[in-house]
């Protein structure tokens, strides 16, 4: 039996009390997404955490801060070294036991300055970055530190996969020469159908997917070397992928030992049928192509970890204090009530595991 896949979750917020009491912490919510979408039968993975018990958090009122345009910054190497050298107190041991299930997900509350130490970070196969009620363009210390950290990990430790969700998607963009701005004051909330680009079809194997949304900021353009995966009428950039670089115009190269990759081509055939990327091989298909494991970074503007139940709690909380206007609230309630298919587990979660190197 293989040892569990070690993963880190950079937690960027605390759930509102009604979500916390009914669904748990973001650590628990992401753990459930990964467990439910794991492509093979497995024993339950242990949730290793030192977060507060469910129901102990106290909600602080959401403060609407003035919008500040903050330029993209180069990673602060000295600041990152300081972060990496600061151990996280009471962190559970990273020793991986074979009976721990298929993966181990360690959570770090980055809004409190918690990060994997220099010794810890190299042991992770991937780092996931959660959503947040904060705005990724805010010029505050913990967000600037997170941007520094993510940019440096992406540039100096490319073997570690990065998965950014909503706020995490926006942080990755800012860390790698992109921007995040308000989406003209427009909220995108509730189950939403995303139309996929050619690259998105290649990655996910479908023409569109449904995903829960809860945001009013967005990444207006794709940073250098990234490719957009899809769009909606409100948000033209619904996520991005960064494939490992090409060397000499042909081979995909991962900057780590044993790094040569397959050559790539389009995932769509001439008749328009979509061929999904996988990490397996097909005896009937001898043409070289990119695989999910060739992706270094995957981001999503939506929330594959959210369910209708989670979104419903947030809708009511935000509407009750006037953050959501009446038309947005009524439209989101309507779509939640229609029982849309949620592709967070069956489509998106499967791809996340493929990016992390698991055959799907």
CSV table of C-alpha atoms in Angstrom, one decimal:
chain,number,residue,atom,x,y,z
A,1,UNK,CA,0.0,0.0,0.0
A,2,UNK,CA,1.3,3.4,-0.9
A,3,UNK,CA,1.8,6.1,1.8
A,4,UNK,CA,-0.9,8.8,1.9
A,5,UNK,CA,-0.4,11.9,-0.3
A,6,UNK,CA,0.6,14.8,1.9
A,7,UNK,CA,-1.2,18.1,1.2
A,8,UNK,CA,-1.3,21.5,2.8
A,9,UNK,CA,-4.3,23.8,2.9
A,10,UNK,CA,-3.6,27.5,3.4
A,11,UNK,CA,-6.8,28.6,5.2
A,12,UNK,CA,-7.6,32.3,4.5
A,13,UNK,CA,-10.8,32.8,6.6
A,14,UNK,CA,-13.1,31.3,9.2
A,15,UNK,CA,-16.6,30.2,8.2
A,16,UNK,CA,-19.6,32.1,9.4
A,17,UNK,CA,-21.1,30.5,12.5
A,18,UNK,CA,-24.0,28.8,10.7
A,19,UNK,CA,-21.6,27.2,8.3
A,20,UNK,CA,-19.2,26.3,11.0
A,21,UNK,CA,-21.9,24.6,13.2
A,22,UNK,CA,-23.5,22.7,10.3
A,23,UNK,CA,-20.5,21.9,8.0
A,24,UNK,CA,-17.3,22.4,10.1
A,25,UNK,CA,-14.2,24.4,9.4
A,26,UNK,CA,-12.8,25.1,6.0
A,27,UNK,CA,-10.3,22.3,6.8
A,28,UNK,CA,-13.1,19.9,7.3
A,29,UNK,CA,-15.0,21.2,4.2
A,30,UNK,CA,-11.9,20.8,1.9
A,31,UNK,CA,-11.1,17.4,3.4
A,32,UNK,CA,-14.6,16.2,2.5
A,33,UNK,CA,-14.2,17.4,-1.1
A,34,UNK,CA,-10.9,15.6,-1.5
A,35,UNK,CA,-12.3,12.4,0.2
A,36,UNK,CA,-15.5,12.3,-1.8
A,37,UNK,CA,-13.7,12.9,-5.1
A,38,UNK,CA,-10.8,10.5,-4.6
A,39,UNK,CA,-11.0,8.2,-7.6
A,40,UNK,CA,-10.6,4.9,-5.8
A,41,UNK,CA,-12.4,3.2,-2.9
A,42,UNK,CA,-10.5,4.1,0.3
A,43,UNK,CA,-10.6,4.1,4.0
A,44,UNK,CA,-11.4,7.4,5.6
A,45,UNK,CA,-8.5,9.8,6.0
A,46,UNK,CA,-7.9,11.4,9.3
A,47,UNK,CA,-8.5,15.1,9.7
A,48,UNK,CA,-5.4,16.3,11.5
A,49,UNK,CA,-6.2,19.7,12.9
A,50,UNK,CA,-5.7,22.0,15.8
A,51,UNK,CA,-8.5,24.3,14.7
A,52,UNK,CA,-11.3,25.2,17.2
A,53,UNK,CA,-14.0,22.7,17.8
A,54,UNK,CA,-17.2,23.2,15.7
A,55,UNK,CA,-19.3,26.0,17.2
A,56,UNK,CA,-16.6,27.8,19.1
A,57,UNK,CA,-15.9,30.5,16.6
A,58,UNK,CA,-17.3,34.0,17.1
A,59,UNK,CA,-18.2,35.8,13.9
A,60,UNK,CA,-16.8,39.3,13.5
A,61,UNK,CA,-18.8,41.7,11.3
A,62,UNK,CA,-17.6,41.9,7.8
A,63,UNK,CA,-15.9,45.3,7.3
A,64,UNK,CA,-16.3,46.8,3.8
A,65,UNK,CA,-12.9,48.4,3.2
A,66,UNK,CA,-12.2,51.1,0.5
A,67,UNK,CA,-11.1,49.7,-2.8
A,68,UNK,CA,-7.3,50.1,-3.3
A,69,UNK,CA,-5.5,49.3,-6.5
A,70,UNK,CA,-2.3,47.6,-5.4
A,71,UNK,CA,0.3,46.9,-8.1
A,72,UNK,CA,1.6,43.3,-8.5
A,73,UNK,CA,4.7,42.9,-6.5
A,74,UNK,CA,7.8,40.8,-6.8
A,75,UNK,CA,8.2,38.2,-4.1
A,76,UNK,CA,10.0,39.4,-0.9
A,77,UNK,CA,12.7,36.8,-0.5
A,78,UNK,CA,13.7,38.0,3.0
A,79,UNK,CA,10.1,38.1,4.2
A,80,UNK,CA,9.5,34.6,2.8
A,81,UNK,CA,12.7,33.3,4.6
A,82,UNK,CA,11.3,34.7,7.8
A,83,UNK,CA,7.9,33.0,7.3
A,84,UNK,CA,9.5,29.7,6.5
A,85,UNK,CA,11.8,29.7,9.5
A,86,UNK,CA,8.9,30.4,11.9
A,87,UNK,CA,7.6,27.0,13.1
A,88,UNK,CA,3.8,26.5,13.4
A,89,UNK,CA,3.1,25.8,17.1
A,90,UNK,CA,1.4,22.5,18.0
A,91,UNK,CA,1.5,21.3,14.4
A,92,UNK,CA,0.7,17.6,14.2
A,93,UNK,CA,3.6,15.4,13.1
A,94,UNK,CA,4.1,15.1,9.4
A,95,UNK,CA,5.1,11.5,9.7
A,96,UNK,CA,2.9,9.6,7.3
A,97,UNK,CA,1.5,6.3,8.2
A,98,UNK,CA,0.3,3.9,5.6
A,99,UNK,CA,-3.0,3.3,7.4
A,100,UNK,CA,-3.9,7.0,7.5
A,101,UNK,CA,-6.0,6.8,4.3
A,102,UNK,CA,-5.1,8.0,0.8
A,103,UNK,CA,-4.1,11.5,1.8
A,104,UNK,CA,-3.3,13.8,4.7
A,105,UNK,CA,-4.4,17.4,4.6
A,106,UNK,CA,-2.7,19.8,7.0
A,107,UNK,CA,-4.2,23.2,7.6
A,108,UNK,CA,-2.4,26.5,8.1
A,109,UNK,CA,-4.3,29.6,9.2
A,110,UNK,CA,-2.4,32.1,7.0
A,111,UNK,CA,-4.4,35.1,8.3
A,112,UNK,CA,-2.7,34.4,11.6
A,113,UNK,CA,0.8,34.1,10.0
A,114,UNK,CA,0.9,30.2,10.0
A,115,UNK,CA,2.8,28.6,7.1
A,116,UNK,CA,4.6,25.3,6.5
A,117,UNK,CA,8.1,25.6,7.7
A,118,UNK,CA,11.1,25.2,5.4
A,119,UNK,CA,11.5,21.6,6.5
A,120,UNK,CA,7.8,20.9,6.1
A,121,UNK,CA,7.0,22.5,2.8
A,122,UNK,CA,9.1,20.2,0.6
A,123,UNK,CA,7.2,17.2,1.8
A,124,UNK,CA,3.9,18.3,0.4
A,125,UNK,CA,2.7,17.1,-3.0
A,126,UNK,CA,0.4,20.1,-3.3
A,127,UNK,CA,-0.8,23.2,-1.6
A,128,UNK,CA,-4.4,24.3,-1.8
A,129,UNK,CA,-5.4,28.0,-1.1
A,130,UNK,CA,-8.9,28.6,0.2
A,131,UNK,CA,-11.5,31.3,-0.4
A,132,UNK,CA,-12.0,34.3,1.9
A,133,UNK,CA,-14.4,37.1,2.6
A,134,UNK,CA,-11.3,39.4,2.2
A,135,UNK,CA,-10.4,41.0,-1.1
A,136,UNK,CA,-7.1,39.8,-2.7
A,137,UNK,CA,-6.3,43.4,-3.8
A,138,UNK,CA,-6.3,44.7,-0.2
A,139,UNK,CA,-3.0,46.1,1.0
A,140,UNK,CA,-2.8,44.4,4.3
A,141,UNK,CA,0.1,42.5,5.9
A,142,UNK,CA,-1.3,39.0,5.8
A,143,UNK,CA,-2.4,39.2,2.2
A,144,UNK,CA,0.9,40.7,1.1
A,145,UNK,CA,2.8,37.9,2.9
A,146,UNK,CA,0.6,35.3,1.3
A,147,UNK,CA,1.3,36.8,-2.2
A,148,UNK,CA,5.0,36.7,-1.5
A,149,UNK,CA,4.8,33.1,-0.3
A,150,UNK,CA,2.7,31.8,-3.2
A,151,UNK,CA,4.9,33.5,-5.8
A,152,UNK,CA,8.1,32.1,-4.4
A,153,UNK,CA,6.7,28.6,-4.0
A,154,UNK,CA,5.6,28.7,-7.7
A,155,UNK,CA,8.9,30.0,-8.9
A,156,UNK,CA,11.4,28.1,-6.7
A,157,UNK,CA,9.5,24.8,-5.9
A,158,UNK,CA,7.6,24.0,-9.1
A,159,UNK,CA,7.3,20.3,-8.1
A,160,UNK,CA,4.7,21.4,-5.5
A,161,UNK,CA,1.3,21.7,-7.2
A,162,UNK,CA,-0.8,24.8,-6.4
A,163,UNK,CA,-4.6,24.7,-6.4
A,164,UNK,CA,-6.3,28.1,-5.8
A,165,UNK,CA,-10.0,28.4,-5.0
A,166,UNK,CA,-11.8,31.8,-5.4
A,167,UNK,CA,-9.7,34.1,-3.3
A,168,UNK,CA,-6.9,31.6,-3.8
A,169,UNK,CA,-7.3,31.9,-7.5
A,170,UNK,CA,-7.0,35.7,-7.2
A,171,UNK,CA,-3.9,35.4,-4.9
A,172,UNK,CA,-2.1,33.2,-7.4
A,173,UNK,CA,-2.9,35.7,-10.2
A,174,UNK,CA,-1.5,38.6,-8.2
A,175,UNK,CA,1.6,36.5,-7.2
A,176,UNK,CA,2.4,35.7,-10.8
A,177,UNK,CA,2.1,39.1,-12.6
A,178,UNK,CA,-1.7,39.3,-12.8
A,179,UNK,CA,-4.3,41.5,-11.1
A,180,UNK,CA,-7.5,41.3,-9.1
A,181,UNK,CA,-10.1,44.0,-9.2
A,182,UNK,CA,-13.8,44.4,-8.2
A,183,UNK,CA,-16.1,43.1,-10.9
A,184,UNK,CA,-18.0,46.4,-11.3
A,185,UNK,CA,-19.9,45.8,-8.1
A,186,UNK,CA,-21.6,42.7,-9.4
A,187,UNK,CA,-22.0,39.6,-7.3
A,188,UNK,CA,-21.9,36.0,-8.7
A,189,UNK,CA,-23.6,33.8,-6.2
A,190,UNK,CA,-25.0,30.3,-6.1
A,191,UNK,CA,-24.9,27.3,-8.6
A,192,UNK,CA,-23.6,28.6,-11.9
A,193,UNK,CA,-22.9,27.0,-15.3
A,194,UNK,CA,-19.3,27.7,-16.6
A,195,UNK,CA,-18.7,27.5,-20.4
A,196,UNK,CA,-15.3,25.9,-20.9
A,197,UNK,CA,-12.6,27.0,-23.3
A,198,UNK,CA,-10.8,24.6,-25.6
A,199,UNK,CA,-8.2,24.2,-22.8
A,200,UNK,CA,-10.9,23.8,-20.2
A,201,UNK,CA,-12.5,21.1,-22.3
A,202,UNK,CA,-9.2,19.4,-22.6
A,203,UNK,CA,-8.6,19.4,-18.9
A,204,UNK,CA,-12.1,18.6,-17.6
A,205,UNK,CA,-13.4,16.5,-20.5
A,206,UNK,CA,-16.8,18.3,-20.6
A,207,UNK,CA,-18.1,21.4,-22.5
A,208,UNK,CA,-19.3,23.1,-19.3
A,209,UNK,CA,-19.6,22.4,-15.6
A,210,UNK,CA,-21.8,23.6,-12.7
A,211,UNK,CA,-20.0,25.1,-9.7
A,212,UNK,CA,-21.0,27.1,-6.6
A,213,UNK,CA,-20.0,30.8,-6.7
A,214,UNK,CA,-19.7,33.5,-4.1
A,215,UNK,CA,-17.6,36.5,-5.2
A,216,UNK,CA,-17.7,40.1,-6.5
A,217,UNK,CA,-14.0,40.4,-7.3
A,218,UNK,CA,-12.3,38.8,-10.3
A,219,UNK,CA,-9.1,38.4,-12.3
A,220,UNK,CA,-9.8,40.4,-15.4
A,221,UNK,CA,-7.0,38.9,-17.6
A,222,UNK,CA,-4.9,35.8,-17.6
A,223,UNK,CA,-1.3,36.3,-16.3
A,224,UNK,CA,1.6,35.4,-18.6
A,225,UNK,CA,2.0,31.7,-19.5
A,226,UNK,CA,-1.4,30.8,-18.0
A,227,UNK,CA,-4.4,29.6,-20.0
A,228,UNK,CA,-8.0,30.4,-19.1
A,229,UNK,CA,-10.3,27.4,-18.5
A,230,UNK,CA,-13.7,29.0,-19.0
A,231,UNK,CA,-16.1,31.9,-18.5
A,232,UNK,CA,-19.6,33.1,-17.5
A,233,UNK,CA,-21.6,36.1,-18.6
A,234,UNK,CA,-20.5,37.9,-15.4
A,235,UNK,CA,-16.9,36.7,-15.1
A,236,UNK,CA,-14.7,36.2,-18.2
A,237,UNK,CA,-12.0,34.4,-16.3
A,238,UNK,CA,-13.4,31.4,-14.3
A,239,UNK,CA,-10.1,29.8,-13.7
A,240,UNK,CA,-6.6,29.1,-15.1
A,241,UNK,CA,-4.1,26.4,-15.7
A,242,UNK,CA,-0.3,26.7,-15.9
A,243,UNK,CA,1.4,23.8,-17.6
A,244,UNK,CA,5.0,23.0,-17.0
A,245,UNK,CA,7.2,24.9,-19.4
A,246,UNK,CA,8.2,23.5,-22.8
A,247,UNK,CA,11.9,23.0,-23.6
A,248,UNK,CA,13.0,23.4,-27.2
A,249,UNK,CA,9.4,23.8,-28.3
A,250,UNK,CA,8.4,20.2,-27.8
A,251,UNK,CA,8.9,18.4,-24.5
A,252,UNK,CA,7.1,19.5,-21.3
A,253,UNK,CA,9.7,19.8,-18.6
A,254,UNK,CA,9.2,19.8,-14.8
A,255,UNK,CA,12.0,21.4,-13.0
A,256,UNK,CA,12.7,18.5,-10.7
A,257,UNK,CA,14.5,15.2,-10.9
A,258,UNK,CA,13.1,12.9,-13.6
A,259,UNK,CA,11.5,15.8,-15.2
A,260,UNK,CA,10.7,15.1,-18.9
A,261,UNK,CA,7.1,15.1,-19.9
A,262,UNK,CA,5.0,14.1,-22.9
A,263,UNK,CA,4.5,16.4,-25.8
A,264,UNK,CA,1.2,18.1,-26.0
A,265,UNK,CA,-1.6,18.7,-28.4
A,266,UNK,CA,-5.2,19.8,-28.3
A,267,UNK,CA,-7.8,17.9,-26.3
A,268,UNK,CA,-10.6,18.3,-28.8
A,269,UNK,CA,-10.9,16.2,-31.9
A,270,UNK,CA,-11.9,17.6,-35.3
A,271,UNK,CA,-15.6,16.6,-34.9
A,272,UNK,CA,-15.8,18.6,-31.6
A,273,UNK,CA,-15.8,15.7,-29.2
A,274,UNK,CA,-13.9,16.4,-26.1
A,275,UNK,CA,-11.0,14.2,-25.0
A,276,UNK,CA,-10.2,14.7,-21.3
A,277,UNK,CA,-6.7,14.7,-20.0
A,278,UNK,CA,-5.8,11.8,-17.8
A,279,UNK,CA,-2.8,10.4,-16.0
A,280,UNK,CA,-3.2,7.0,-17.6
A,281,UNK,CA,-2.2,5.6,-21.0
A,282,UNK,CA,-4.4,4.3,-23.8
A,283,UNK,CA,-3.3,1.4,-25.9
A,284,UNK,CA,-5.5,2.6,-28.8
A,285,UNK,CA,-4.2,6.2,-28.7
A,286,UNK,CA,-0.5,6.4,-29.5
A,287,UNK,CA,-0.4,10.2,-30.1
A,288,UNK,CA,1.6,12.1,-27.4
A,289,UNK,CA,-0.4,14.5,-25.4
A,290,UNK,CA,-0.4,16.5,-22.2
A,291,UNK,CA,-1.7,14.8,-19.0
A,292,UNK,CA,-3.2,16.3,-15.9
A,293,UNK,CA,0.0,15.7,-14.1
A,294,UNK,CA,1.6,18.2,-16.6
A,295,UNK,CA,-0.3,21.0,-14.8
A,296,UNK,CA,1.7,22.9,-12.2
A,297,UNK,CA,-1.1,25.3,-11.2
A,298,UNK,CA,-4.9,25.0,-11.3
A,299,UNK,CA,-7.2,27.8,-10.2
A,300,UNK,CA,-11.0,28.2,-10.0
A,301,UNK,CA,-13.0,31.3,-9.4
A,302,UNK,CA,-15.9,29.2,-8.1
A,303,UNK,CA,-16.0,26.9,-5.1
A,304,UNK,CA,-16.0,23.1,-5.8
A,305,UNK,CA,-15.9,22.5,-2.0
A,306,UNK,CA,-19.2,24.3,-1.5
A,307,UNK,CA,-22.7,22.7,-1.5
A,308,UNK,CA,-26.1,24.3,-1.8
A,309,UNK,CA,-26.4,24.0,1.9
A,310,UNK,CA,-23.2,26.0,2.6
A,311,UNK,CA,-24.1,28.6,0.0
A,312,UNK,CA,-27.6,29.0,1.4
A,313,UNK,CA,-26.2,29.9,4.9
A,314,UNK,CA,-23.9,32.5,3.4
A,315,UNK,CA,-26.6,34.0,1.2
A,316,UNK,CA,-28.9,34.5,4.2
A,317,UNK,CA,-26.0,35.9,6.4
A,318,UNK,CA,-24.9,38.4,3.7
A,319,UNK,CA,-28.4,39.4,2.8
A,320,UNK,CA,-29.4,40.0,6.4
A,321,UNK,CA,-26.7,42.8,6.8
A,322,UNK,CA,-27.3,44.3,3.3
A,323,UNK,CA,-24.1,43.0,1.7
A,324,UNK,CA,-26.2,41.3,-1.0
A,325,UNK,CA,-28.9,43.3,-2.8
A,326,UNK,CA,-32.4,42.0,-3.1
A,327,UNK,CA,-32.3,41.0,-6.8
A,328,UNK,CA,-29.0,39.1,-6.3
A,329,UNK,CA,-30.4,37.4,-3.2
A,330,UNK,CA,-33.6,36.3,-4.9
A,331,UNK,CA,-31.9,35.0,-8.0
A,332,UNK,CA,-29.4,33.0,-5.9
A,333,UNK,CA,-32.2,31.6,-3.7
A,334,UNK,CA,-34.1,30.6,-6.8
A,335,UNK,CA,-31.1,28.7,-8.3
A,336,UNK,CA,-30.3,27.0,-5.0
A,337,UNK,CA,-33.9,25.8,-4.8
A,338,UNK,CA,-33.8,24.4,-8.3
A,339,UNK,CA,-31.4,21.6,-7.3
A,340,UNK,CA,-28.7,22.1,-9.9
A,341,UNK,CA,-26.2,19.3,-10.4
A,342,UNK,CA,-23.0,20.1,-8.5
A,343,UNK,CA,-19.9,19.1,-10.4
A,344,UNK,CA,-17.5,20.0,-7.6
A,345,UNK,CA,-16.9,16.4,-6.7
A,346,UNK,CA,-17.5,14.3,-9.9
A,347,UNK,CA,-15.8,16.6,-12.4
A,348,UNK,CA,-13.7,19.2,-10.7
A,349,UNK,CA,-12.5,17.1,-7.7
A,350,UNK,CA,-11.5,14.3,-10.1
A,351,UNK,CA,-9.3,16.8,-12.0
A,352,UNK,CA,-7.7,18.2,-8.8
A,353,UNK,CA,-6.6,14.6,-8.0
A,354,UNK,CA,-5.3,14.2,-11.5
A,355,UNK,CA,-3.2,17.4,-11.1
A,356,UNK,CA,-1.9,16.0,-7.9
A,357,UNK,CA,-0.6,12.9,-9.7
A,358,UNK,CA,-3.3,10.3,-9.0
A,359,UNK,CA,-4.5,8.3,-12.0
A,360,UNK,CA,-8.1,9.2,-12.8
